[in-house]
Amino acid sequence: MRKFNNPFLLGAISAVLAVTLFTGNSFLTTIFAGAFSNQPKEIRQGVSLGLLRRSQVNQQSLKMPQTKMRFANMLLSALQLIDSKYQTISDLISSGIITESGMTKYITRKEVFETLCRSAEYFMTKAKSIQTPNMVAVNYSDYQVPAKYAKSAYYLQYKFIVRGKAESKFDPESTVTLREAVYFLQRFYEAISADMMAKKQPDKICFIDLPMDHFMMKTIRNLVTEGAFDKLMLSPTFDGDSYMNKTDFSEMVAGILERSGKEVSIVRLKTLFTEKDPENLTRRELALGLEYLFDELQSISRNISQSISYKDVAGDSPEYVALIKLASANIRLGYVNSELRPLEKVSRYETVTVLNKLMIALHGAPREMEEEIENKPVQKEDIQRLENIIREKQARIRRILGSAPTHY
């Protein structure tokens, strides 16, 4: 955004949506999965971007066809989150991005495609903020891409913003639902923002939903030095509210071990994941994975005979031993009411936060984090300061997006 040092606002929104739990004397700050963690990324971030309201995240609302006016309002909201000159629907019309006729009619896939082509051309030619290979778009069996959009349409296809259907069809005349509109616009926002950020910060790890001054970036940078991201194929978004994928977590553990010169036990990694869910990491599995790192990387003797108490963890369970070891490093998982909720799926925020705390306990804190991890109870003033920050970010978001959307 032109109004901020960093043009990407999603990090601020993520901070507003995150739920922060302070646990006793531990210096652990854990961020749990949000209420929409089981929704597709496009829907979750569509809510964060203001493309739809939380109350619209239901089958009935998402299936509603969208008028051209409604889509224009959603597009305007997305463009205003990027470095865009467009401030009103009239701006979109006068620039040729939106045609004025038929605003009350339902918008089709063809109209959305060509509207996004014109939007992409602004960033390619006028703003010169993104570059594309000198390629032309692929035609569909039922839709020929107009020659004037050949390059911008290729960008939309290359970035998977616009996708065809079975048998190389596009179904150009079908009306676009709210779900489809959000998918189109979230992907468009993600692709443009990622290219803009990569151009400005080519040598740094970055995500479009986490500004470089976001509170999670220090954690991520430290884990980069530990090797946690060596084996991961990173997407443009960190998507911290989503559930942690077991494969990604395994790769993070393996990357840390290899960076430390340790041999990775594939057998032990596989035994960590015993839950029925083949994809999402549970808190029990997180504890066992952290125990594996603890066993391999600890270099000093620790008191692991201390007692811990969880309402929902048996004393003879594997995770109980893991939790004792983590407690010796001043890390306590779960909730303040002494519940672990071992089968609860954990978010990416929670995973990297706890993983980073373990790395600090084992290897020491990087210089930029030394002042932030004092082993002391969180004070009332700390919580009040966080609440003030959240209120300020909410106010900024409202100023950018305007008042609560009424056009849906």
Short mmCIF file of C-alpha atoms in Angstrom, two decimals:
data_model
loop_
_atom_site.label_atom_id
_atom_site.label_comp_id
_atom_site.label_asym_id
_atom_site.label_seq_id
_atom_site.Cartn_x
_atom_site.Cartn_y
_atom_site.Cartn_z
CA MET A 1 0.00 0.00 0.00
CA ARG A 2 1.18 3.47 -0.67
CA LYS A 3 0.15 4.49 2.84
CA PHE A 4 2.51 2.05 4.56
CA ASN A 5 6.20 1.21 4.48
CA ASN A 6 5.33 -2.27 3.25
CA PRO A 7 2.75 -2.62 0.46
CA PHE A 8 1.33 -5.86 1.74
CA LEU A 9 -1.41 -5.74 4.36
CA LEU A 10 -2.18 -9.40 4.94
CA GLY A 11 0.38 -9.70 7.69
CA ALA A 12 -1.47 -7.08 9.66
CA ILE A 13 -4.71 -8.93 9.08
CA SER A 14 -3.11 -12.20 10.23
CA ALA A 15 -2.07 -10.52 13.46
CA VAL A 16 -5.65 -9.42 14.04
CA LEU A 17 -7.04 -12.90 13.38
CA ALA A 18 -4.44 -14.82 15.40
CA VAL A 19 -5.34 -16.01 18.90
CA THR A 20 -2.43 -15.67 21.27
CA LEU A 21 -2.08 -17.80 24.41
CA PHE A 22 0.33 -16.90 27.20
CA THR A 23 1.20 -19.86 29.40
CA GLY A 24 2.41 -19.29 32.95
CA ASN A 25 6.12 -18.87 33.56
CA SER A 26 7.04 -20.42 30.25
CA PHE A 27 8.32 -18.10 27.57
CA LEU A 28 6.24 -20.03 25.06
CA THR A 29 3.72 -18.06 23.05
CA THR A 30 1.48 -20.38 21.08
CA ILE A 31 -0.87 -19.42 18.29
CA PHE A 32 -3.67 -21.88 17.66
CA ALA A 33 -5.54 -22.67 14.47
CA GLY A 34 -8.40 -20.33 13.66
CA ALA A 35 -12.04 -21.18 13.13
CA PHE A 36 -11.59 -21.24 9.35
CA SER A 37 -8.44 -23.37 9.26
CA ASN A 38 -10.29 -26.19 7.52
CA GLN A 39 -11.45 -23.94 4.68
CA PRO A 40 -9.52 -23.72 1.38
CA LYS A 41 -6.76 -21.14 1.40
CA GLU A 42 -8.61 -18.96 -1.09
CA ILE A 43 -11.64 -18.71 1.19
CA ARG A 44 -9.61 -18.08 4.37
CA GLN A 45 -7.60 -15.33 2.78
CA GLY A 46 -10.63 -14.02 0.96
CA VAL A 47 -12.14 -13.29 4.37
CA SER A 48 -8.89 -11.65 5.50
CA LEU A 49 -8.76 -9.53 2.36
CA GLY A 50 -12.34 -8.35 2.78
CA LEU A 51 -13.56 -10.10 -0.37
CA LEU A 52 -16.31 -11.79 1.62
CA ARG A 53 -17.63 -11.76 5.16
CA ARG A 54 -17.26 -14.63 7.61
CA SER A 55 -21.03 -15.01 7.64
CA GLN A 56 -20.83 -15.82 3.93
CA VAL A 57 -18.62 -18.85 4.44
CA ASN A 58 -21.42 -21.34 3.91
CA GLN A 59 -22.58 -23.40 0.96
CA GLN A 60 -25.66 -21.31 0.25
CA SER A 61 -23.81 -18.00 0.06
CA LEU A 62 -20.79 -19.36 -1.81
CA LYS A 63 -23.03 -20.79 -4.55
CA MET A 64 -24.74 -17.44 -5.21
CA PRO A 65 -24.09 -16.04 -8.72
CA GLN A 66 -22.40 -12.64 -8.74
CA THR A 67 -23.45 -9.56 -10.66
CA LYS A 68 -20.92 -7.51 -12.56
CA MET A 69 -21.26 -4.73 -9.99
CA ARG A 70 -20.53 -7.07 -7.09
CA PHE A 71 -17.48 -8.46 -8.85
CA ALA A 72 -16.29 -4.93 -9.63
CA ASN A 73 -16.49 -4.03 -5.94
CA MET A 74 -14.54 -7.15 -4.99
CA LEU A 75 -11.91 -6.45 -7.65
CA LEU A 76 -11.57 -2.87 -6.41
CA SER A 77 -10.96 -4.13 -2.87
CA ALA A 78 -8.23 -6.48 -4.12
CA LEU A 79 -6.55 -3.79 -6.22
CA GLN A 80 -6.56 -1.32 -3.33
CA LEU A 81 -4.55 -3.82 -1.27
CA ILE A 82 -1.85 -3.73 -3.91
CA ASP A 83 -0.09 -0.58 -5.10
CA SER A 84 -2.98 0.50 -7.29
CA LYS A 85 -4.22 3.92 -8.40
CA TYR A 86 -7.84 2.79 -8.58
CA GLN A 87 -10.02 4.11 -5.77
CA THR A 88 -13.58 3.90 -7.12
CA ILE A 89 -15.67 1.86 -9.54
CA SER A 90 -15.64 4.92 -11.80
CA ASP A 91 -11.84 4.64 -11.95
CA LEU A 92 -12.14 1.05 -13.13
CA ILE A 93 -14.66 2.05 -15.79
CA SER A 94 -12.72 5.09 -17.06
CA SER A 95 -9.53 3.00 -17.31
CA GLY A 96 -11.29 0.33 -19.34
CA ILE A 97 -10.80 -2.46 -16.81
CA ILE A 98 -14.57 -2.72 -16.27
CA THR A 99 -17.10 -2.00 -19.01
CA GLU A 100 -20.03 0.09 -17.83
CA SER A 101 -22.81 -1.82 -19.55
CA GLY A 102 -24.70 -4.65 -17.87
CA MET A 103 -23.58 -3.94 -14.31
CA THR A 104 -26.71 -5.52 -12.82
CA LYS A 105 -26.41 -8.73 -14.86
CA TYR A 106 -24.64 -11.85 -13.67
CA ILE A 107 -20.99 -11.92 -14.69
CA THR A 108 -19.64 -14.84 -16.75
CA ARG A 109 -16.32 -16.68 -16.64
CA LYS A 110 -15.35 -15.06 -19.93
CA GLU A 111 -16.01 -11.57 -18.56
CA VAL A 112 -14.03 -12.31 -15.39
CA PHE A 113 -11.12 -13.70 -17.42
CA GLU A 114 -10.93 -10.67 -19.68
CA THR A 115 -11.38 -8.27 -16.75
CA LEU A 116 -8.42 -9.87 -14.98
CA CYS A 117 -6.42 -9.69 -18.22
CA ARG A 118 -6.96 -5.92 -18.31
CA SER A 119 -6.08 -5.67 -14.61
CA ALA A 120 -2.86 -7.62 -15.14
CA GLU A 121 -1.93 -5.36 -18.05
CA TYR A 122 -1.92 -2.38 -15.69
CA PHE A 123 0.76 -4.02 -13.51
CA MET A 124 2.69 -5.27 -16.56
CA THR A 125 2.75 -2.10 -18.65
CA LYS A 126 1.75 1.00 -16.69
CA ALA A 127 2.94 0.16 -13.18
CA LYS A 128 5.77 -2.05 -14.55
CA SER A 129 5.76 -3.94 -11.27
CA ILE A 130 5.70 -7.45 -12.75
CA GLN A 131 7.39 -9.14 -15.69
CA THR A 132 6.25 -12.09 -17.75
CA PRO A 133 7.98 -14.37 -20.27
CA ASN A 134 7.40 -13.48 -23.91
CA MET A 135 4.78 -16.19 -24.32
CA VAL A 136 1.18 -16.28 -25.48
CA ALA A 137 -1.85 -17.84 -23.85
CA VAL A 138 -3.25 -21.26 -24.64
CA ASN A 139 -6.70 -21.37 -26.19
CA TYR A 140 -9.50 -23.56 -24.89
CA SER A 141 -11.68 -25.85 -26.97
CA ASP A 142 -14.71 -23.61 -26.35
CA TYR A 143 -13.02 -20.21 -25.98
CA GLN A 144 -10.40 -18.41 -28.05
CA VAL A 145 -8.31 -15.92 -26.08
CA PRO A 146 -8.46 -12.53 -27.87
CA ALA A 147 -5.13 -11.66 -29.46
CA LYS A 148 -4.92 -8.37 -27.54
CA TYR A 149 -4.90 -10.31 -24.26
CA ALA A 150 -2.40 -12.97 -25.37
CA LYS A 151 0.38 -11.93 -22.98
CA SER A 152 -1.70 -11.02 -19.93
CA ALA A 153 -3.82 -14.15 -20.38
CA TYR A 154 -0.64 -16.22 -20.41
CA TYR A 155 0.29 -14.65 -17.07
CA LEU A 156 -3.08 -15.66 -15.61
CA GLN A 157 -2.64 -19.21 -16.89
CA TYR A 158 1.04 -19.49 -15.92
CA LYS A 159 0.25 -18.37 -12.35
CA PHE A 160 -2.80 -20.68 -12.18
CA ILE A 161 -5.06 -17.71 -11.48
CA VAL A 162 -7.45 -18.86 -14.18
CA ARG A 163 -7.84 -22.57 -14.75
CA GLY A 164 -9.70 -24.51 -17.38
CA LYS A 165 -12.07 -27.41 -16.95
CA ALA A 166 -12.18 -30.99 -18.21
CA GLU A 167 -11.45 -31.71 -21.87
CA SER A 168 -9.62 -28.38 -22.28
CA LYS A 169 -12.85 -26.45 -21.90
CA PHE A 170 -13.30 -23.09 -20.19
CA ASP A 171 -17.10 -22.88 -20.02
CA PRO A 172 -16.98 -19.15 -20.86
CA GLU A 173 -20.69 -18.36 -20.64
CA SER A 174 -21.39 -19.90 -17.22
CA THR A 175 -22.10 -17.44 -14.42
CA VAL A 176 -19.51 -16.95 -11.70
CA THR A 177 -20.46 -17.81 -8.12
CA LEU A 178 -19.17 -16.05 -5.02
CA ARG A 179 -16.80 -18.97 -4.41
CA GLU A 180 -15.35 -18.71 -7.92
CA ALA A 181 -15.04 -14.93 -7.70
CA VAL A 182 -13.10 -15.20 -4.44
CA TYR A 183 -10.84 -17.90 -5.92
CA PHE A 184 -10.08 -15.76 -8.99
CA LEU A 185 -9.36 -12.61 -7.00
CA GLN A 186 -7.38 -14.22 -4.16
CA ARG A 187 -5.12 -15.96 -6.68
CA PHE A 188 -4.73 -12.73 -8.64
CA TYR A 189 -3.82 -10.79 -5.50
CA GLU A 190 -1.38 -13.51 -4.40
CA ALA A 191 0.41 -13.71 -7.76
CA ILE A 192 0.77 -9.95 -8.30
CA SER A 193 1.84 -9.30 -4.70
CA ALA A 194 4.36 -12.15 -4.72
CA ASP A 195 5.97 -10.87 -7.93
CA MET A 196 6.12 -7.33 -6.55
CA MET A 197 7.70 -8.50 -3.31
CA ALA A 198 10.21 -10.77 -5.07
CA LYS A 199 11.27 -7.85 -7.23
CA LYS A 200 11.86 -5.64 -4.19
CA GLN A 201 13.45 -8.29 -1.93
CA PRO A 202 15.00 -10.91 -4.25
CA ASP A 203 17.50 -12.33 -1.76
CA LYS A 204 15.30 -12.64 1.34
CA ILE A 205 12.74 -15.19 2.40
CA CYS A 206 9.42 -13.42 2.23
CA PHE A 207 5.70 -14.08 2.15
CA ILE A 208 3.00 -11.76 0.87
CA ASP A 209 0.90 -12.27 4.00
CA LEU A 210 3.78 -11.43 6.36
CA PRO A 211 5.39 -8.00 6.02
CA MET A 212 9.10 -8.01 6.86
CA ASP A 213 8.33 -6.32 10.19
CA HIS A 214 5.60 -8.84 11.10
CA PHE A 215 6.17 -10.44 14.50
CA MET A 216 6.45 -13.92 12.92
CA MET A 217 9.27 -12.99 10.53
CA LYS A 218 11.93 -13.07 13.26
CA THR A 219 10.84 -16.59 14.08
CA ILE A 220 10.93 -17.59 10.42
CA ARG A 221 14.35 -16.01 9.83
CA ASN A 222 15.78 -17.90 12.79
CA LEU A 223 14.36 -21.17 11.50
CA VAL A 224 15.88 -20.42 8.10
CA THR A 225 19.32 -20.33 9.74
CA GLU A 226 18.51 -23.63 11.44
CA GLY A 227 17.70 -25.30 8.11
CA ALA A 228 13.97 -25.71 8.70
CA PHE A 229 13.08 -24.46 5.21
CA ASP A 230 15.92 -26.11 3.29
CA LYS A 231 13.74 -28.90 1.94
CA LEU A 232 10.43 -27.09 1.54
CA MET A 233 8.92 -25.77 -1.67
CA LEU A 234 7.69 -22.45 -0.33
CA SER A 235 4.49 -20.88 -1.61
CA PRO A 236 4.00 -17.10 -1.92
CA THR A 237 1.89 -17.12 1.27
CA PHE A 238 2.87 -18.42 4.67
CA ASP A 239 -0.81 -19.04 5.45
CA GLY A 240 -0.19 -19.34 9.17
CA ASP A 241 -3.80 -20.01 10.14
CA SER A 242 -3.94 -23.17 8.03
CA TYR A 243 -3.26 -26.60 9.50
CA MET A 244 0.32 -27.83 9.42
CA ASN A 245 0.93 -30.52 6.83
CA LYS A 246 2.68 -33.68 8.07
CA THR A 247 4.94 -33.84 5.04
CA ASP A 248 6.04 -30.23 5.50
CA PHE A 249 6.73 -30.82 9.19
CA SER A 250 8.79 -33.92 8.38
CA GLU A 251 10.83 -31.89 5.89
CA MET A 252 11.39 -29.17 8.48
CA VAL A 253 12.64 -31.69 11.04
CA ALA A 254 14.87 -33.36 8.44
CA GLY A 255 16.25 -30.01 7.28
CA ILE A 256 17.18 -28.99 10.82
CA LEU A 257 18.90 -32.31 11.50
CA GLU A 258 20.86 -32.25 8.25
CA ARG A 259 21.95 -28.64 8.81
CA SER A 260 23.23 -29.78 12.23
CA GLY A 261 25.17 -32.64 10.64
CA LYS A 262 22.87 -35.35 12.01
CA GLU A 263 21.70 -38.41 10.13
CA VAL A 264 17.96 -38.39 9.58
CA SER A 265 16.08 -41.51 10.65
CA ILE A 266 13.31 -41.95 8.10
CA VAL A 267 11.94 -44.81 10.19
CA ARG A 268 11.59 -42.64 13.28
CA LEU A 269 10.04 -39.83 11.27
CA LYS A 270 7.37 -42.19 9.97
CA THR A 271 6.58 -43.53 13.44
CA LEU A 272 5.75 -40.01 14.61
CA PHE A 273 2.57 -39.93 12.57
CA THR A 274 0.08 -42.47 13.83
CA GLU A 275 -3.19 -40.56 13.60
CA LYS A 276 -5.83 -41.42 11.00
CA ASP A 277 -5.65 -38.04 9.28
CA PRO A 278 -3.05 -38.55 6.52
CA GLU A 279 -2.34 -34.85 6.02
CA ASN A 280 -2.79 -32.61 9.05
CA LEU A 281 -0.42 -32.61 12.03
CA THR A 282 -1.88 -33.10 15.51
CA ARG A 283 -0.49 -31.64 18.73
CA ARG A 284 0.47 -35.13 19.90
CA GLU A 285 2.50 -35.66 16.73
CA LEU A 286 4.04 -32.21 17.10
CA ALA A 287 5.24 -33.15 20.59
CA LEU A 288 6.78 -36.39 19.31
CA GLY A 289 8.53 -34.58 16.47
CA LEU A 290 9.96 -32.01 18.85
CA GLU A 291 11.12 -34.84 21.12
CA TYR A 292 13.04 -36.33 18.18
CA LEU A 293 14.87 -33.04 17.66
CA PHE A 294 15.43 -32.71 21.41
CA ASP A 295 17.03 -36.17 21.61
CA GLU A 296 19.29 -35.55 18.62
CA LEU A 297 20.38 -31.97 19.27
CA GLN A 298 20.59 -31.43 23.04
CA SER A 299 24.17 -30.75 24.07
CA ILE A 300 23.74 -30.15 27.81
CA SER A 301 22.32 -32.29 30.58
CA ARG A 302 18.78 -31.31 31.52
CA ASN A 303 16.51 -32.29 34.38
CA ILE A 304 13.86 -34.44 32.70
CA SER A 305 12.58 -36.04 35.87
CA GLN A 306 10.21 -33.20 36.69
CA SER A 307 6.50 -33.89 36.90
CA ILE A 308 3.94 -32.38 34.57
CA SER A 309 0.18 -32.58 34.74
CA TYR A 310 -2.26 -32.76 31.84
CA LYS A 311 -5.92 -33.67 32.20
CA ASP A 312 -5.95 -35.55 28.90
CA VAL A 313 -2.51 -37.21 28.73
CA ALA A 314 -1.87 -40.62 30.31
CA GLY A 315 1.34 -41.02 32.28
CA ASP A 316 2.35 -44.10 30.28
CA SER A 317 1.79 -42.56 26.84
CA PRO A 318 4.66 -41.72 24.45
CA GLU A 319 3.66 -38.06 24.32
CA TYR A 320 3.91 -37.80 28.13
CA VAL A 321 7.64 -38.53 27.94
CA ALA A 322 7.98 -36.05 25.09
CA LEU A 323 6.16 -33.36 27.08
CA ILE A 324 8.45 -33.89 30.09
CA LYS A 325 11.51 -33.38 27.89
CA LEU A 326 10.03 -30.23 26.39
CA ALA A 327 9.18 -28.93 29.86
CA SER A 328 12.86 -29.28 30.77
CA ALA A 329 13.52 -26.77 27.99
CA ASN A 330 10.82 -24.50 29.47
CA ILE A 331 8.33 -25.33 26.72
CA ARG A 332 4.79 -26.37 27.54
CA LEU A 333 2.30 -27.28 24.85
CA GLY A 334 -1.44 -27.00 25.10
CA TYR A 335 -3.81 -24.77 27.00
CA VAL A 336 -3.69 -22.90 30.29
CA ASN A 337 -6.33 -25.21 31.76
CA SER A 338 -3.84 -28.12 31.66
CA GLU A 339 -5.31 -29.66 28.52
CA LEU A 340 -3.07 -30.78 25.68
CA ARG A 341 -5.90 -31.73 23.32
CA PRO A 342 -3.52 -34.19 21.66
CA LEU A 343 -5.69 -34.95 18.64
CA GLU A 344 -6.35 -31.31 17.82
CA LYS A 345 -4.84 -30.21 14.52
CA VAL A 346 -2.17 -27.54 14.87
CA SER A 347 -1.70 -24.45 12.74
CA ARG A 348 1.44 -23.46 10.88
CA TYR A 349 1.75 -20.52 13.28
CA GLU A 350 1.72 -22.81 16.31
CA THR A 351 4.16 -25.26 14.74
CA VAL A 352 6.85 -22.76 13.76
CA THR A 353 6.47 -20.83 17.02
CA VAL A 354 7.05 -23.90 19.18
CA LEU A 355 9.75 -25.25 16.87
CA ASN A 356 11.62 -21.96 17.10
CA LYS A 357 11.39 -21.94 20.90
CA LEU A 358 12.96 -25.39 20.95
CA MET A 359 15.78 -24.28 18.64
CA ILE A 360 16.46 -21.29 20.88
CA ALA A 361 16.51 -23.55 23.95
CA LEU A 362 18.96 -25.92 22.25
CA HIS A 363 21.16 -23.53 20.28
CA GLY A 364 20.63 -20.13 21.90
CA ALA A 365 18.81 -17.07 20.63
CA PRO A 366 19.89 -15.04 17.61
CA ARG A 367 20.88 -11.50 18.51
CA GLU A 368 17.65 -9.88 17.30
CA MET A 369 15.56 -12.11 19.58
CA GLU A 370 17.63 -12.08 22.77
CA GLU A 371 15.58 -9.31 24.39
CA GLU A 372 12.28 -11.04 23.63
CA ILE A 373 12.64 -14.37 25.41
CA GLU A 374 13.29 -13.50 29.02
CA ASN A 375 11.90 -16.26 31.23
CA LYS A 376 9.35 -14.22 33.10
CA PRO A 377 5.57 -14.20 33.44
CA VAL A 378 3.67 -12.14 30.91
CA GLN A 379 2.44 -8.96 32.56
CA LYS A 380 -0.97 -7.35 32.19
CA GLU A 381 0.73 -4.47 30.40
CA ASP A 382 2.05 -6.87 27.75
CA ILE A 383 -1.45 -8.12 26.98
CA GLN A 384 -2.80 -4.55 26.92
CA ARG A 385 -0.04 -3.56 24.50
CA LEU A 386 -0.99 -6.45 22.19
CA GLU A 387 -4.65 -5.42 22.32
CA ASN A 388 -3.70 -1.85 21.39
CA ILE A 389 -1.66 -3.09 18.44
CA ILE A 390 -4.57 -5.20 17.22
CA ARG A 391 -6.97 -2.25 17.50
CA GLU A 392 -4.56 -0.05 15.53
CA LYS A 393 -4.25 -2.67 12.79
CA GLN A 394 -8.01 -3.09 12.62
CA ALA A 395 -8.38 0.67 12.18
CA ARG A 396 -5.80 0.66 9.38
CA ILE A 397 -7.56 -2.17 7.60
CA ARG A 398 -10.90 -0.37 7.82
CA ARG A 399 -9.34 2.77 6.36
CA ILE A 400 -7.98 0.83 3.41
CA LEU A 401 -10.99 -1.37 2.76
CA GLY A 402 -13.54 1.28 3.68
CA SER A 403 -16.37 0.61 6.07
CA ALA A 404 -17.71 -2.92 6.55
CA PRO A 405 -18.66 -4.15 3.07
CA THR A 406 -22.32 -3.77 2.23
CA HIS A 407 -22.19 -4.68 -1.45
CA TYR A 408 -22.40 -8.46 -1.11
#
